[in-house]
PDB file of C-alpha atoms in Angstrom:
ATOM      1  CA  MET A 533      76.322 114.638 108.160  1.00 42.00           C
ATOM      2  CA  SER A 534      78.308 114.318 111.364  1.00 48.00           C
ATOM      3  CA  ASP A 535      81.669 115.999 111.931  1.00 51.00           C
ATOM      4  CA  GLU A 536      82.739 112.926 113.926  1.00 78.00           C
ATOM      5  CA  LYS A 537      85.784 111.180 112.495  1.00 91.00           C
ATOM      6  CA  LEU A 538      84.638 107.714 111.542  1.00 95.00           C
ATOM      7  CA  VAL A 539      86.355 105.045 109.503  1.00 97.00           C
ATOM      8  CA  GLY A 540      84.930 104.989 105.996  1.00 97.00           C
ATOM      9  CA  ILE A 541      84.109 101.730 104.250  1.00 98.00           C
ATOM     10  CA  VAL A 542      84.425 101.018 100.507  1.00 98.00           C
ATOM     11  CA  LEU A 543      82.875  97.859  99.088  1.00 98.00           C
ATOM     12  CA  VAL A 544      84.434  96.774  95.787  1.00 98.00           C
ATOM     13  CA  SER A 545      82.618  94.177  93.714  1.00 98.00           C
ATOM     14  CA  HIS A 546      82.640  93.166  90.083  1.00 97.00           C
ATOM     15  CA  SER A 547      78.927  94.033  90.095  1.00 97.00           C
ATOM     16  CA  ALA A 548      77.512  97.480  90.849  1.00 97.00           C
ATOM     17  CA  ALA A 549      74.288  95.852  92.069  1.00 97.00           C
ATOM     18  CA  VAL A 550      76.121  93.529  94.455  1.00 98.00           C
ATOM     19  CA  ALA A 551      78.259  96.335  95.891  1.00 98.00           C
ATOM     20  CA  ALA A 552      75.223  98.570  96.406  1.00 97.00           C
ATOM     21  CA  SER A 553      73.150  95.780  97.948  1.00 97.00           C
ATOM     22  CA  VAL A 554      75.883  94.761 100.390  1.00 97.00           C
ATOM     23  CA  ALA A 555      76.348  98.424 101.365  1.00 96.00           C
ATOM     24  CA  GLU A 556      72.607  98.773 101.968  1.00 94.00           C
ATOM     25  CA  LEU A 557      72.450  95.594 104.039  1.00 95.00           C
ATOM     26  CA  ALA A 558      75.510  96.454 106.136  1.00 95.00           C
ATOM     27  CA  GLN A 559      74.199  99.939 106.874  1.00 93.00           C
ATOM     28  CA  GLY A 560      70.753  98.585 107.670  1.00 92.00           C
ATOM     29  CA  LEU A 561      72.138  96.055 110.139  1.00 89.00           C
ATOM     30  CA  SER A 562      74.445  98.517 111.889  1.00 83.00           C
ATOM     31  CA  GLY A 563      71.696  99.624 114.267  1.00 77.00           C
ATOM     32  CA  ALA A 564      71.384 103.007 115.885  1.00 58.00           C
ATOM     33  CA  GLY A 565      75.113 103.804 116.052  1.00 60.00           C
ATOM     34  CA  ALA A 566      76.783 106.638 114.222  1.00 63.00           C
ATOM     35  CA  SER A 567      76.127 106.875 110.502  1.00 89.00           C
ATOM     36  CA  VAL A 568      79.168 105.269 108.942  1.00 93.00           C
ATOM     37  CA  PRO A 569      80.184 106.536 105.508  1.00 96.00           C
ATOM     38  CA  VAL A 570      79.904 103.545 103.176  1.00 97.00           C
ATOM     39  CA  ALA A 571      80.356 103.646  99.409  1.00 97.00           C
ATOM     40  CA  PRO A 572      79.906 100.883  96.865  1.00 98.00           C
ATOM     41  CA  ALA A 573      82.379 100.711  93.979  1.00 98.00           C
ATOM     42  CA  GLY A 574      81.045  98.058  91.688  1.00 96.00           C
ATOM     43  CA  GLY A 575      81.448  97.257  88.050  1.00 95.00           C
ATOM     44  CA  THR A 576      83.040  99.401  85.398  1.00 95.00           C
ATOM     45  CA  GLY A 577      82.452 103.011  84.482  1.00 91.00           C
ATOM     46  CA  SER A 578      80.257 101.857  81.603  1.00 93.00           C
ATOM     47  CA  GLY A 579      78.092  99.700  83.872  1.00 91.00           C
ATOM     48  CA  GLU A 580      79.500  96.330  82.923  1.00 95.00           C
ATOM     49  CA  LEU A 581      80.866  93.606  85.183  1.00 96.00           C
ATOM     50  CA  GLY A 582      84.451  94.263  86.213  1.00 96.00           C
ATOM     51  CA  THR A 583      86.403  96.695  88.347  1.00 96.00           C
ATOM     52  CA  SER A 584      87.312 100.335  87.898  1.00 97.00           C
ATOM     53  CA  ALA A 585      90.226 102.085  89.560  1.00 97.00           C
ATOM     54  CA  GLU A 586      88.448 105.394  89.003  1.00 97.00           C
ATOM     55  CA  LEU A 587      85.265 104.248  90.762  1.00 98.00           C
ATOM     56  CA  ILE A 588      87.273 102.835  93.663  1.00 98.00           C
ATOM     57  CA  ALA A 589      89.303 106.027  94.097  1.00 98.00           C
ATOM     58  CA  ALA A 590      86.160 108.188  93.946  1.00 98.00           C
ATOM     59  CA  ALA A 591      84.373 105.973  96.483  1.00 98.00           C
ATOM     60  CA  ALA A 592      87.338 106.120  98.863  1.00 98.00           C
ATOM     61  CA  ALA A 593      87.523 109.909  98.601  1.00 98.00           C
ATOM     62  CA  SER A 594      83.782 110.157  99.288  1.00 98.00           C
ATOM     63  CA  VAL A 595      83.960 108.222 102.589  1.00 97.00           C
ATOM     64  CA  ASP A 596      87.210 109.676 103.929  1.00 97.00           C
ATOM     65  CA  ARG A 597      86.467 111.459 107.209  1.00 95.00           C
ATOM     66  CA  GLY A 598      90.035 111.475 108.515  1.00 94.00           C
ATOM     67  CA  ALA A 599      89.948 108.211 110.470  1.00 97.00           C
ATOM     68  CA  GLY A 600      91.009 105.956 107.612  1.00 97.00           C
ATOM     69  CA  VAL A 601      89.279 103.963 104.915  1.00 98.00           C
ATOM     70  CA  ALA A 602      88.725 100.206 104.984  1.00 98.00           C
ATOM     71  CA  VAL A 603      88.351  98.617 101.551  1.00 98.00           C
ATOM     72  CA  LEU A 604      86.692  95.214 101.228  1.00 98.00           C
ATOM     73  CA  THR A 605      86.658  93.368  97.914  1.00 98.00           C
ATOM     74  CA  ASP A 606      84.840  90.421  96.460  1.00 96.00           C
ATOM     75  CA  LEU A 607      87.556  88.578  94.475  1.00 93.00           C
ATOM     76  CA  GLY A 608      90.243  88.463  91.795  1.00 92.00           C
ATOM     77  CA  SER A 609      90.736  91.676  89.880  1.00 93.00           C
ATOM     78  CA  ALA A 610      88.997  93.721  92.571  1.00 96.00           C
ATOM     79  CA  VAL A 611      91.813  92.769  94.932  1.00 97.00           C
ATOM     80  CA  LEU A 612      94.468  93.411  92.297  1.00 97.00           C
ATOM     81  CA  THR A 613      93.009  96.808  91.389  1.00 97.00           C
ATOM     82  CA  VAL A 614      92.982  97.973  95.011  1.00 97.00           C
ATOM     83  CA  LYS A 615      96.542  96.688  95.506  1.00 97.00           C
ATOM     84  CA  ALA A 616      97.655  98.635  92.421  1.00 97.00           C
ATOM     85  CA  LEU A 617      96.000 101.804  93.710  1.00 97.00           C
ATOM     86  CA  LEU A 618      97.679 101.386  97.089  1.00 97.00           C
ATOM     87  CA  ALA A 619     101.048 100.840  95.402  1.00 96.00           C
ATOM     88  CA  GLU A 620     100.660 104.044  93.379  1.00 93.00           C
ATOM     89  CA  GLY A 621     100.351 105.876  96.663  1.00 88.00           C
ATOM     90  CA  ASP A 622      98.465 108.968  95.533  1.00 91.00           C
ATOM     91  CA  GLU A 623      95.142 107.665  94.261  1.00 94.00           C
ATOM     92  CA  LEU A 624      93.579 106.726  97.610  1.00 97.00           C
ATOM     93  CA  PRO A 625      93.251 108.742 100.823  1.00 96.00           C
ATOM     94  CA  VAL A 626      96.051 108.482 103.365  1.00 93.00           C
ATOM     95  CA  ASN A 627      95.430 105.619 105.783  1.00 96.00           C
ATOM     96  CA  THR A 628      93.488 103.440 103.340  1.00 98.00           C
ATOM     97  CA  ARG A 629      93.724  99.721 104.019  1.00 98.00           C
ATOM     98  CA  LEU A 630      92.751  96.684 101.964  1.00 98.00           C
ATOM     99  CA  VAL A 631      91.065  94.331 104.427  1.00 98.00           C
ATOM    100  CA  ASP A 632      91.266  90.558 104.019  1.00 97.00           C
ATOM    101  CA  ALA A 633      87.691  89.592 104.902  1.00 98.00           C
ATOM    102  CA  PRO A 634      84.676  87.802 103.499  1.00 97.00           C
ATOM    103  CA  PHE A 635      82.745  90.338 101.454  1.00 97.00           C
ATOM    104  CA  LEU A 636      79.253  90.256 102.992  1.00 97.00           C
ATOM    105  CA  GLU A 637      79.975  89.196 106.575  1.00 97.00           C
ATOM    106  CA  GLY A 638      83.099  91.350 106.674  1.00 97.00           C
ATOM    107  CA  ALA A 639      81.194  94.380 105.432  1.00 97.00           C
ATOM    108  CA  VAL A 640      78.567  94.004 108.145  1.00 97.00           C
ATOM    109  CA  ALA A 641      81.222  93.559 110.837  1.00 97.00           C
ATOM    110  CA  ALA A 642      83.198  96.548 109.537  1.00 97.00           C
ATOM    111  CA  VAL A 643      80.205  98.880 109.441  1.00 97.00           C
ATOM    112  CA  VAL A 644      78.921  97.805 112.853  1.00 95.00           C
ATOM    113  CA  THR A 645      82.374  98.246 114.390  1.00 96.00           C
ATOM    114  CA  ALA A 646      82.983 101.589 112.673  1.00 96.00           C
ATOM    115  CA  SER A 647      79.612 102.833 113.963  1.00 93.00           C
ATOM    116  CA  THR A 648      80.993 102.575 117.508  1.00 92.00           C
ATOM    117  CA  GLY A 649      83.763 105.036 116.652  1.00 93.00           C
ATOM    118  CA  ALA A 650      86.437 102.324 116.552  1.00 96.00           C
ATOM    119  CA  ASP A 651      89.718 103.016 114.779  1.00 97.00           C
ATOM    120  CA  LEU A 652      90.819 101.528 111.459  1.00 98.00           C
ATOM    121  CA  ALA A 653      92.752  98.666 113.070  1.00 98.00           C
ATOM    122  CA  ALA A 654      89.689  97.570 115.057  1.00 98.00           C
ATOM    123  CA  VAL A 655      87.412  97.857 112.018  1.00 98.00           C
ATOM    124  CA  ALA A 656      89.824  95.784 109.920  1.00 98.00           C
ATOM    125  CA  ALA A 657      90.179  93.185 112.687  1.00 98.00           C
ATOM    126  CA  ALA A 658      86.408  92.841 113.086  1.00 98.00           C
ATOM    127  CA  ALA A 659      85.959  92.373 109.343  1.00 98.00           C
ATOM    128  CA  SER A 660      88.748  89.796 109.174  1.00 98.00           C
ATOM    129  CA  GLU A 661      87.334  87.889 112.140  1.00 97.00           C
ATOM    130  CA  ALA A 662      84.201  87.317 110.072  1.00 96.00           C
ATOM    131  CA  TYR A 663      86.090  84.447 108.377  1.00 95.00           C
ATOM    132  CA  GLY A 664      85.409  82.523 111.589  1.00 94.00           C
ATOM    133  CA  TYR A 665      81.630  82.946 111.518  1.00 90.00           C
ATOM    134  CA  ARG A 666      80.099  79.480 111.439  1.00 89.00           C
ATOM    135  CA  LYS A 667      76.670  78.749 110.012  1.00 88.00           C
ATOM    136  CA  VAL A 668      76.282  75.168 111.167  1.00 91.00           C
TER     137      VAL A 668
END
């Protein structure tokens, strides 16, 4: 593991399988850049569909390298759970940011950008810009 300070990425989904798959895809597409710490936080602690504040907090702690943590969510209660954790103020690492971005495209953009050593603001901006990606 590198001592380089990189932005960590947490991917919060209602499904553990979805979160893990998006993390795998984003890391696989990031190329030969630095190894970005990415952690999925999907489902509940008992393996069901839903969200878990405990899983999110643990994932954020696991990717914190001192450069900030970008959290991307799929929808609904995932967003609300992260907002509640941020409001509590002591559950997530300092400099953790909820990023308004499409889940898959935003995750890829965030990981690719973080792999260049970019700061949290640049990682969040790249993920958010993924809303503009056109397919046709």
